[in-house]
Amino acid sequence: QMEASRQQQEAAMQQMMAAWQQQEAGMQQMEAAMQQMEAARQQMKAAMQHMELARQQYEAARQQHEAAKQQMEAAKQLMEAARQAEVAAMQRDASRQVGNAAEVEGGVA
């Protein structure tokens, strides 16, 4: 009788130990899951920052492109003005030469 009681007690102790180990394992799993969640959260944060950076880079490139377009436009206008000035100078030259020729002819006549 005593032996059976002792064996029962032993079995109960082993059950308790097993339950405790299960609980411990459960706690560790929970801890690991928490760490995974935290890592995922940080990855998301990094991805968000990356996206924001990419957006800012795009915006900067767009503004640069816009500025370059305006510079090109200004250069085109400058070139056009220079061309017109050249045409005007050529016309002045031509009319001066015509005037000179008329003077010479007038002088000869």
Short mmCIF file of C-alpha atoms in Angstrom, two decimals:
data_model
loop_
_atom_site.label_atom_id
_atom_site.label_comp_id
_atom_site.label_asym_id
_atom_site.label_seq_id
_atom_site.Cartn_x
_atom_site.Cartn_y
_atom_site.Cartn_z
CA GLN A 1 0.00 0.00 0.00
CA MET A 2 2.73 2.44 0.95
CA GLU A 3 4.69 1.54 -2.17
CA ALA A 4 1.68 2.28 -4.41
CA SER A 5 1.15 5.61 -2.67
CA ARG A 6 4.82 6.47 -3.15
CA GLN A 7 4.61 5.59 -6.86
CA GLN A 8 1.49 7.74 -7.21
CA GLN A 9 3.29 10.63 -5.57
CA GLU A 10 6.28 10.10 -7.92
CA ALA A 11 3.96 10.07 -10.96
CA ALA A 12 2.26 13.25 -9.78
CA MET A 13 5.67 14.93 -9.37
CA GLN A 14 6.68 13.88 -12.89
CA GLN A 15 3.39 15.21 -14.28
CA MET A 16 3.97 18.49 -12.53
CA MET A 17 7.51 18.68 -13.94
CA ALA A 18 6.22 17.93 -17.45
CA ALA A 19 3.53 20.60 -17.10
CA TRP A 20 6.12 23.10 -15.87
CA GLN A 21 8.41 22.31 -18.82
CA GLN A 22 5.48 22.74 -21.23
CA GLN A 23 4.66 26.07 -19.64
CA GLU A 24 8.33 27.10 -19.94
CA ALA A 25 8.38 26.10 -23.62
CA GLY A 26 5.18 28.05 -24.20
CA MET A 27 6.71 31.13 -22.60
CA GLN A 28 9.80 30.84 -24.82
CA GLN A 29 7.64 30.47 -27.93
CA MET A 30 5.69 33.57 -26.93
CA GLU A 31 8.96 35.47 -26.38
CA ALA A 32 10.24 34.39 -29.79
CA ALA A 33 6.97 35.44 -31.44
CA MET A 34 7.21 38.84 -29.75
CA GLN A 35 10.76 39.30 -31.06
CA GLN A 36 9.66 38.32 -34.58
CA MET A 37 6.84 40.83 -34.39
CA GLU A 38 9.26 43.54 -33.27
CA ALA A 39 11.65 42.69 -36.11
CA ALA A 40 8.78 42.85 -38.62
CA ARG A 41 7.73 46.22 -37.20
CA GLN A 42 11.26 47.58 -37.61
CA GLN A 43 11.45 46.21 -41.17
CA MET A 44 8.20 47.97 -41.99
CA LYS A 45 9.52 51.20 -40.49
CA ALA A 46 12.71 50.90 -42.57
CA ALA A 47 10.66 50.20 -45.70
CA MET A 48 8.52 53.27 -45.02
CA GLN A 49 11.63 55.43 -44.60
CA HIS A 50 13.07 53.97 -47.80
CA MET A 51 9.86 54.83 -49.64
CA GLU A 52 9.90 58.37 -48.28
CA LEU A 53 13.50 58.79 -49.37
CA ALA A 54 12.68 57.49 -52.85
CA ARG A 55 9.77 59.95 -53.04
CA GLN A 56 12.04 62.85 -52.08
CA GLN A 57 14.66 61.75 -54.65
CA TYR A 58 11.98 61.59 -57.33
CA GLU A 59 10.75 65.06 -56.37
CA ALA A 60 14.30 66.47 -56.52
CA ALA A 61 14.89 64.87 -59.93
CA ARG A 62 11.58 66.29 -61.19
CA GLN A 63 12.53 69.80 -60.05
CA GLN A 64 15.98 69.44 -61.65
CA HIS A 65 14.37 68.39 -64.91
CA GLU A 66 12.00 71.37 -64.73
CA ALA A 67 14.90 73.76 -64.09
CA ALA A 68 16.86 72.28 -67.00
CA LYS A 69 13.83 72.74 -69.25
CA GLN A 70 13.59 76.40 -68.25
CA GLN A 71 17.35 76.88 -68.82
CA MET A 72 17.02 75.41 -72.28
CA GLU A 73 14.08 77.71 -73.01
CA ALA A 74 16.11 80.74 -71.87
CA ALA A 75 19.07 79.65 -74.01
CA LYS A 76 16.77 79.30 -77.01
CA GLN A 77 15.43 82.83 -76.45
CA LEU A 78 18.99 84.20 -76.13
CA MET A 79 19.99 82.51 -79.37
CA GLU A 80 16.91 83.91 -81.10
CA ALA A 81 17.72 87.42 -79.82
CA ALA A 82 21.32 87.07 -81.02
CA ARG A 83 20.11 85.91 -84.43
CA GLN A 84 17.75 88.87 -84.70
CA ALA A 85 20.53 91.26 -83.68
CA GLU A 86 22.75 89.72 -86.36
CA VAL A 87 20.01 90.11 -88.98
CA ALA A 88 19.49 93.75 -87.93
CA ALA A 89 23.25 94.42 -88.13
CA MET A 90 23.41 92.85 -91.58
CA GLN A 91 20.49 95.02 -92.72
CA ARG A 92 22.21 98.16 -91.35
CA ASP A 93 25.40 97.17 -93.15
CA ALA A 94 23.52 96.57 -96.37
CA SER A 95 21.70 99.90 -96.23
CA ARG A 96 24.96 101.68 -95.39
CA GLN A 97 26.63 100.08 -98.39
CA VAL A 98 23.69 101.07 -100.56
CA GLY A 99 23.99 104.61 -99.18
CA ASN A 100 27.75 104.68 -99.83
CA ALA A 101 27.28 103.40 -103.36
CA ALA A 102 24.68 106.11 -104.01
CA GLU A 103 27.09 108.74 -102.68
CA VAL A 104 29.90 107.46 -104.89
CA GLU A 105 27.63 107.39 -107.92
CA GLY A 106 26.36 110.84 -107.05
CA GLY A 107 29.93 112.04 -106.72
CA VAL A 108 30.89 110.59 -110.10
CA ALA A 109 27.79 111.93 -111.80
#
